[in-house]
Amino acid sequence: MTMTNNATHERRRLAAITRVDAKGITGQARYAAIRQAEEEIEREELTAAAARQKEQSAAEQAKAERQRVASCIEAGRATGRARQLARIALSSPLDAAGAKALVASLPPDAAAQAEALRIPTAAATFGTAEAQAERTRMAQILGAEVAADRFAAAAAFALETPLGVADALAALALVPAAAAASRIPTIAERAAEMAEFGGSDAAFTSRIDGKPDVDAMWKKAVHEANISIGAVDPTPRPAAGPGAPSPTGAEHLARQHSRHNF
């Protein structure tokens, strides 16, 4: 019989002999008592060895399941389909090869239906009990509400650490949520903003190739705002002839003063 730790076994055997001798047993009775103690030690060590082997096997199966799911997610990471593949991998025995073959048929996550991105927190029942337990742990992390806008961090906690669900979600809550995607304002929204600067309907009629000229609209709104605070001269002036000097700043200020000197 192979012992997992011969030194420990020998210490326990000697301790058992000492206990027998302390009882004052001699002859065949002593031999029988020692033999009984040794058999008990062997049974305990065999039970412990079996438990360690089972624990090691469970850890290996959990690791293999994490690697399977991670390989599926990786197959879609570069093309923005990681979340959909995570859902499929947690719901079926999809492997890396299958994920690579499937990824081209999926829309990007940004364009996918909400249901295609929802990761059920109850994992599908396939594989060994150990693999299913690990898959459930991953699903409860990736499918949590706090993971909705922290998918990359959630995947790291679920796939690269042994953290339990509660610890992983607590750590995940400390991670900043992904920044909202920037949105370009519509022409109507820009027009509304420019109207607040004093622009009129006429300010929005300038067009280039049939489309509103946003730059021209903005310049006109700013110009009218400048007029309202006296920063520019609103009086139309004929174009200066060739070589004619343009009004100086002093002349402009004088005109402004005469306009407001009642």
mmCIF file of C-alpha atoms in Angstrom:
data_model
loop_
_atom_site.group_PDB
_atom_site.id
_atom_site.type_symbol
_atom_site.label_atom_id
_atom_site.label_comp_id
_atom_site.label_asym_id
_atom_site.label_seq_id
_atom_site.Cartn_x
_atom_site.Cartn_y
_atom_site.Cartn_z
ATOM 1 C CA MET A 1 0.000 0.000 0.000
ATOM 2 C CA THR A 2 1.344 3.409 -0.955
ATOM 3 C CA MET A 3 1.194 6.016 1.765
ATOM 4 C CA THR A 4 0.779 9.702 0.871
ATOM 5 C CA ASN A 5 3.155 10.716 3.611
ATOM 6 C CA ASN A 6 5.374 8.000 5.088
ATOM 7 C CA ALA A 7 6.798 10.233 7.824
ATOM 8 C CA THR A 8 3.341 11.166 9.085
ATOM 9 C CA HIS A 9 2.236 7.548 8.917
ATOM 10 C CA GLU A 10 5.215 6.402 10.966
ATOM 11 C CA ARG A 11 4.649 9.063 13.615
ATOM 12 C CA ARG A 12 1.036 7.998 13.978
ATOM 13 C CA ARG A 13 2.002 4.298 14.218
ATOM 14 C CA LEU A 14 4.579 4.965 16.931
ATOM 15 C CA ALA A 15 2.077 7.079 18.833
ATOM 16 C CA ALA A 16 -0.424 4.196 18.663
ATOM 17 C CA ILE A 17 2.192 1.730 19.995
ATOM 18 C CA THR A 18 2.967 4.119 22.851
ATOM 19 C CA ARG A 19 -0.712 4.269 23.779
ATOM 20 C CA VAL A 20 -0.962 0.445 23.735
ATOM 21 C CA ASP A 21 2.138 0.063 25.905
ATOM 22 C CA ALA A 22 0.773 2.617 28.336
ATOM 23 C CA LYS A 23 -2.084 0.198 29.027
ATOM 24 C CA GLY A 24 0.378 -2.464 30.167
ATOM 25 C CA ILE A 25 -0.713 -4.962 27.526
ATOM 26 C CA THR A 26 1.785 -7.724 26.720
ATOM 27 C CA GLY A 27 2.184 -10.789 24.511
ATOM 28 C CA GLN A 28 -0.361 -11.606 21.821
ATOM 29 C CA ALA A 29 -2.838 -9.088 23.209
ATOM 30 C CA ARG A 30 -0.272 -6.321 22.709
ATOM 31 C CA TYR A 31 0.420 -7.463 19.154
ATOM 32 C CA ALA A 32 -3.334 -7.585 18.348
ATOM 33 C CA ALA A 33 -3.912 -4.119 19.813
ATOM 34 C CA ILE A 34 -1.040 -2.659 17.823
ATOM 35 C CA ARG A 35 -2.250 -4.323 14.646
ATOM 36 C CA GLN A 36 -5.765 -2.977 15.183
ATOM 37 C CA ALA A 37 -4.408 0.561 15.687
ATOM 38 C CA GLU A 38 -2.306 0.297 12.509
ATOM 39 C CA GLU A 39 -5.298 -0.871 10.451
ATOM 40 C CA GLU A 40 -7.336 2.062 11.735
ATOM 41 C CA ILE A 41 -4.564 4.463 10.747
ATOM 42 C CA GLU A 42 -4.395 2.914 7.250
ATOM 43 C CA ARG A 43 -8.171 3.245 6.789
ATOM 44 C CA GLU A 44 -8.069 6.901 7.792
ATOM 45 C CA GLU A 45 -5.167 7.599 5.437
ATOM 46 C CA LEU A 46 -6.874 5.834 2.538
ATOM 47 C CA THR A 47 -10.049 7.854 3.141
ATOM 48 C CA ALA A 48 -8.049 11.094 3.254
ATOM 49 C CA ALA A 49 -6.176 10.147 0.069
ATOM 50 C CA ALA A 50 -9.450 9.422 -1.748
ATOM 51 C CA ALA A 51 -10.852 12.777 -0.618
ATOM 52 C CA ARG A 52 -7.744 14.602 -1.844
ATOM 53 C CA GLN A 53 -7.911 12.805 -5.169
ATOM 54 C CA LYS A 54 -11.580 13.716 -5.544
ATOM 55 C CA GLU A 55 -10.835 17.329 -4.645
ATOM 56 C CA GLN A 56 -7.982 17.432 -7.147
ATOM 57 C CA SER A 57 -10.196 15.927 -9.824
ATOM 58 C CA ALA A 58 -12.917 18.485 -9.087
ATOM 59 C CA ALA A 59 -10.391 21.316 -9.332
ATOM 60 C CA GLU A 60 -9.094 19.970 -12.634
ATOM 61 C CA GLN A 61 -12.609 19.641 -14.046
ATOM 62 C CA ALA A 62 -13.482 23.165 -12.903
ATOM 63 C CA LYS A 63 -10.309 24.472 -14.510
ATOM 64 C CA ALA A 64 -11.093 22.639 -17.752
ATOM 65 C CA GLU A 65 -14.584 24.155 -17.789
ATOM 66 C CA ARG A 66 -13.211 27.659 -17.251
ATOM 67 C CA GLN A 67 -10.749 27.123 -20.094
ATOM 68 C CA ARG A 68 -13.536 25.924 -22.412
ATOM 69 C CA VAL A 69 -15.711 28.957 -21.737
ATOM 70 C CA ALA A 70 -12.712 31.307 -21.933
ATOM 71 C CA SER A 71 -11.713 29.931 -25.339
ATOM 72 C CA CYS A 72 -15.233 30.537 -26.661
ATOM 73 C CA ILE A 73 -15.275 34.121 -25.378
ATOM 74 C CA GLU A 74 -11.835 34.730 -26.857
ATOM 75 C CA ALA A 75 -13.082 33.554 -30.272
ATOM 76 C CA GLY A 76 -15.469 36.516 -30.354
ATOM 77 C CA ARG A 77 -13.493 39.158 -28.496
ATOM 78 C CA ALA A 78 -11.687 40.681 -31.475
ATOM 79 C CA THR A 79 -14.915 41.061 -33.483
ATOM 80 C CA GLY A 80 -17.106 42.327 -30.636
ATOM 81 C CA ARG A 81 -19.135 39.134 -30.167
ATOM 82 C CA ALA A 82 -17.711 37.925 -26.851
ATOM 83 C CA ARG A 83 -20.890 38.361 -24.812
ATOM 84 C CA GLN A 84 -23.030 36.293 -27.196
ATOM 85 C CA LEU A 85 -20.464 33.513 -27.229
ATOM 86 C CA ALA A 86 -20.265 33.574 -23.432
ATOM 87 C CA ARG A 87 -24.017 33.013 -23.282
ATOM 88 C CA ILE A 88 -23.850 30.128 -25.736
ATOM 89 C CA ALA A 89 -20.843 28.511 -24.033
ATOM 90 C CA LEU A 90 -22.593 28.594 -20.644
ATOM 91 C CA SER A 91 -25.749 27.129 -22.155
ATOM 92 C CA SER A 92 -24.208 24.391 -24.305
ATOM 93 C CA PRO A 93 -21.013 22.315 -24.613
ATOM 94 C CA LEU A 94 -19.621 24.650 -27.288
ATOM 95 C CA ASP A 95 -15.849 24.418 -27.669
ATOM 96 C CA ALA A 96 -13.249 26.748 -29.193
ATOM 97 C CA ALA A 97 -13.486 25.206 -32.665
ATOM 98 C CA GLY A 98 -17.268 25.482 -32.658
ATOM 99 C CA ALA A 99 -17.089 29.073 -31.446
ATOM 100 C CA LYS A 100 -14.721 30.052 -34.252
ATOM 101 C CA ALA A 101 -17.056 28.466 -36.794
ATOM 102 C CA LEU A 102 -20.106 30.141 -35.274
ATOM 103 C CA VAL A 103 -18.776 33.650 -34.735
ATOM 104 C CA ALA A 104 -19.160 34.787 -38.360
ATOM 105 C CA SER A 105 -22.900 34.061 -38.256
ATOM 106 C CA LEU A 106 -23.512 36.308 -35.232
ATOM 107 C CA PRO A 107 -24.146 40.051 -35.315
ATOM 108 C CA PRO A 108 -21.837 42.233 -33.219
ATOM 109 C CA ASP A 109 -22.887 42.422 -29.580
ATOM 110 C CA ALA A 110 -23.704 46.116 -30.074
ATOM 111 C CA ALA A 111 -26.330 45.183 -32.677
ATOM 112 C CA ALA A 112 -27.624 41.976 -31.069
ATOM 113 C CA GLN A 113 -31.051 41.553 -29.500
ATOM 114 C CA ALA A 114 -31.178 41.868 -25.719
ATOM 115 C CA GLU A 115 -32.112 38.210 -25.320
ATOM 116 C CA ALA A 116 -28.986 37.148 -27.204
ATOM 117 C CA LEU A 117 -26.871 39.022 -24.652
ATOM 118 C CA ARG A 118 -28.688 37.894 -21.510
ATOM 119 C CA ILE A 119 -26.653 35.320 -19.580
ATOM 120 C CA PRO A 120 -28.879 33.088 -17.420
ATOM 121 C CA THR A 121 -27.556 32.769 -13.873
ATOM 122 C CA ALA A 122 -28.734 29.125 -13.789
ATOM 123 C CA ALA A 123 -26.254 27.144 -15.881
ATOM 124 C CA ALA A 124 -27.329 24.350 -18.200
ATOM 125 C CA THR A 125 -27.080 20.798 -16.854
ATOM 126 C CA PHE A 126 -24.464 18.908 -18.834
ATOM 127 C CA GLY A 127 -21.065 17.441 -18.040
ATOM 128 C CA THR A 128 -19.885 16.318 -14.617
ATOM 129 C CA ALA A 129 -21.237 17.702 -11.363
ATOM 130 C CA GLU A 130 -17.933 19.518 -10.813
ATOM 131 C CA ALA A 131 -18.040 21.145 -14.257
ATOM 132 C CA GLN A 132 -21.647 22.149 -13.752
ATOM 133 C CA ALA A 133 -20.861 23.720 -10.371
ATOM 134 C CA GLU A 134 -18.071 25.775 -11.926
ATOM 135 C CA ARG A 135 -20.289 26.760 -14.852
ATOM 136 C CA THR A 136 -22.956 27.917 -12.395
ATOM 137 C CA ARG A 137 -20.374 30.061 -10.587
ATOM 138 C CA MET A 138 -19.300 31.690 -13.859
ATOM 139 C CA ALA A 139 -22.896 32.230 -14.999
ATOM 140 C CA GLN A 140 -23.870 33.886 -11.716
ATOM 141 C CA ILE A 141 -20.972 36.317 -12.078
ATOM 142 C CA LEU A 142 -21.352 37.079 -15.785
ATOM 143 C CA GLY A 143 -25.147 37.190 -15.609
ATOM 144 C CA ALA A 144 -25.353 39.489 -12.585
ATOM 145 C CA GLU A 145 -26.895 42.930 -13.001
ATOM 146 C CA VAL A 146 -23.671 44.622 -11.919
ATOM 147 C CA ALA A 147 -21.847 42.851 -14.772
ATOM 148 C CA ALA A 148 -24.094 44.320 -17.465
ATOM 149 C CA ASP A 149 -21.770 47.273 -18.152
ATOM 150 C CA ARG A 150 -18.616 45.652 -16.775
ATOM 151 C CA PHE A 151 -18.407 42.540 -18.960
ATOM 152 C CA ALA A 152 -14.631 42.535 -19.445
ATOM 153 C CA ALA A 153 -13.994 42.819 -15.712
ATOM 154 C CA ALA A 154 -16.686 40.238 -14.928
ATOM 155 C CA ALA A 155 -15.106 37.806 -17.385
ATOM 156 C CA ALA A 156 -11.721 38.301 -15.735
ATOM 157 C CA PHE A 157 -13.155 37.567 -12.279
ATOM 158 C CA ALA A 158 -15.147 34.566 -13.512
ATOM 159 C CA LEU A 159 -12.475 32.984 -15.704
ATOM 160 C CA GLU A 160 -9.141 33.958 -14.184
ATOM 161 C CA THR A 161 -9.759 33.847 -10.426
ATOM 162 C CA PRO A 162 -11.186 31.294 -7.978
ATOM 163 C CA LEU A 163 -13.362 33.951 -6.310
ATOM 164 C CA GLY A 164 -16.777 32.857 -5.116
ATOM 165 C CA VAL A 165 -19.845 34.596 -6.498
ATOM 166 C CA ALA A 166 -20.328 36.973 -3.539
ATOM 167 C CA ASP A 167 -16.674 38.044 -3.450
ATOM 168 C CA ALA A 168 -16.509 38.458 -7.230
ATOM 169 C CA LEU A 169 -19.624 40.637 -7.346
ATOM 170 C CA ALA A 170 -18.389 42.751 -4.433
ATOM 171 C CA ALA A 171 -15.096 43.326 -6.259
ATOM 172 C CA LEU A 172 -16.917 43.949 -9.529
ATOM 173 C CA ALA A 173 -19.028 46.684 -7.964
ATOM 174 C CA LEU A 174 -15.809 48.630 -7.307
ATOM 175 C CA VAL A 175 -14.879 48.614 -11.002
ATOM 176 C CA PRO A 176 -16.006 51.751 -12.898
ATOM 177 C CA ALA A 177 -18.800 51.028 -15.342
ATOM 178 C CA ALA A 178 -17.986 51.245 -19.026
ATOM 179 C CA ALA A 179 -18.392 54.789 -20.380
ATOM 180 C CA ALA A 180 -21.553 55.381 -22.337
ATOM 181 C CA ALA A 181 -21.025 55.504 -26.063
ATOM 182 C CA SER A 182 -20.755 59.058 -27.375
ATOM 183 C CA ARG A 183 -23.660 60.210 -29.546
ATOM 184 C CA ILE A 184 -23.528 62.792 -32.302
ATOM 185 C CA PRO A 185 -26.337 65.371 -31.949
ATOM 186 C CA THR A 186 -28.880 65.507 -34.751
ATOM 187 C CA ILE A 187 -29.201 68.589 -36.981
ATOM 188 C CA ALA A 188 -32.438 69.492 -35.200
ATOM 189 C CA GLU A 189 -30.704 69.307 -31.817
ATOM 190 C CA ARG A 190 -27.853 71.480 -33.062
ATOM 191 C CA ALA A 191 -30.346 73.975 -34.479
ATOM 192 C CA ALA A 192 -32.147 74.144 -31.126
ATOM 193 C CA GLU A 193 -28.871 74.801 -29.366
ATOM 194 C CA MET A 194 -27.948 77.555 -31.839
ATOM 195 C CA ALA A 195 -31.337 79.195 -31.431
ATOM 196 C CA GLU A 196 -30.482 79.712 -27.759
ATOM 197 C CA PHE A 197 -27.601 81.955 -28.907
ATOM 198 C CA GLY A 198 -30.035 84.346 -30.592
ATOM 199 C CA GLY A 199 -30.298 82.717 -34.014
ATOM 200 C CA SER A 200 -33.471 83.140 -36.076
ATOM 201 C CA ASP A 201 -35.183 80.842 -38.534
ATOM 202 C CA ALA A 202 -33.173 82.471 -41.287
ATOM 203 C CA ALA A 203 -30.042 81.246 -39.595
ATOM 204 C CA PHE A 204 -31.023 77.690 -40.432
ATOM 205 C CA THR A 205 -31.625 78.144 -44.145
ATOM 206 C CA SER A 206 -28.014 77.958 -45.309
ATOM 207 C CA ARG A 207 -27.470 74.660 -47.100
ATOM 208 C CA ILE A 208 -24.653 72.844 -48.841
ATOM 209 C CA ASP A 209 -25.577 70.182 -51.395
ATOM 210 C CA GLY A 210 -29.111 70.130 -50.072
ATOM 211 C CA LYS A 211 -28.015 69.727 -46.438
ATOM 212 C CA PRO A 212 -27.892 72.391 -43.696
ATOM 213 C CA ASP A 213 -24.538 74.128 -43.461
ATOM 214 C CA VAL A 214 -23.921 73.684 -39.740
ATOM 215 C CA ASP A 215 -20.765 75.811 -39.699
ATOM 216 C CA ALA A 216 -22.558 78.759 -41.330
ATOM 217 C CA MET A 217 -25.452 78.433 -38.889
ATOM 218 C CA TRP A 218 -23.104 78.432 -35.936
ATOM 219 C CA LYS A 219 -21.155 81.466 -37.174
ATOM 220 C CA LYS A 220 -24.385 83.403 -37.664
ATOM 221 C CA ALA A 221 -25.629 82.526 -34.173
ATOM 222 C CA VAL A 222 -22.339 83.599 -32.618
ATOM 223 C CA HIS A 223 -22.346 86.826 -34.693
ATOM 224 C CA GLU A 224 -25.822 87.724 -33.473
ATOM 225 C CA ALA A 225 -24.825 86.968 -29.902
ATOM 226 C CA ASN A 226 -21.852 89.303 -30.292
ATOM 227 C CA ILE A 227 -24.141 92.030 -31.605
ATOM 228 C CA SER A 228 -26.413 91.656 -28.574
ATOM 229 C CA ILE A 229 -23.523 92.477 -26.216
ATOM 230 C CA GLY A 230 -22.061 95.232 -28.413
ATOM 231 C CA ALA A 231 -18.953 93.275 -29.346
ATOM 232 C CA VAL A 232 -19.352 93.955 -33.087
ATOM 233 C CA ASP A 233 -20.875 96.721 -35.183
ATOM 234 C CA PRO A 234 -24.297 95.691 -36.546
ATOM 235 C CA THR A 235 -24.470 98.606 -39.052
ATOM 236 C CA PRO A 236 -24.048 97.361 -42.625
ATOM 237 C CA ARG A 237 -21.172 99.156 -44.323
ATOM 238 C CA PRO A 238 -20.345 99.365 -48.034
ATOM 239 C CA ALA A 239 -17.342 97.401 -49.078
ATOM 240 C CA ALA A 240 -14.188 99.462 -48.963
ATOM 241 C CA GLY A 241 -12.565 100.297 -52.278
ATOM 242 C CA PRO A 242 -9.202 98.928 -53.206
ATOM 243 C CA GLY A 243 -6.586 100.356 -50.879
ATOM 244 C CA ALA A 244 -9.125 102.042 -48.615
ATOM 245 C CA PRO A 245 -8.298 101.707 -44.919
ATOM 246 C CA SER A 246 -10.623 99.599 -42.799
ATOM 247 C CA PRO A 247 -12.248 101.216 -39.711
ATOM 248 C CA THR A 248 -9.988 101.168 -36.728
ATOM 249 C CA GLY A 249 -10.980 99.797 -33.385
ATOM 250 C CA ALA A 250 -11.220 103.356 -32.056
ATOM 251 C CA GLU A 251 -13.670 104.317 -34.826
ATOM 252 C CA HIS A 252 -15.817 101.288 -34.034
ATOM 253 C CA LEU A 253 -15.887 102.151 -30.328
ATOM 254 C CA ALA A 254 -16.798 105.750 -31.143
ATOM 255 C CA ARG A 255 -19.753 104.604 -33.263
ATOM 256 C CA GLN A 256 -20.863 102.276 -30.437
ATOM 257 C CA HIS A 257 -20.662 105.182 -27.983
ATOM 258 C CA SER A 258 -22.739 107.461 -30.231
ATOM 259 C CA ARG A 259 -25.409 104.779 -30.611
ATOM 260 C CA HIS A 260 -25.804 104.388 -26.838
ATOM 261 C CA ASN A 261 -25.288 108.084 -25.808
ATOM 262 C CA PHE A 262 -28.898 109.226 -25.274
#
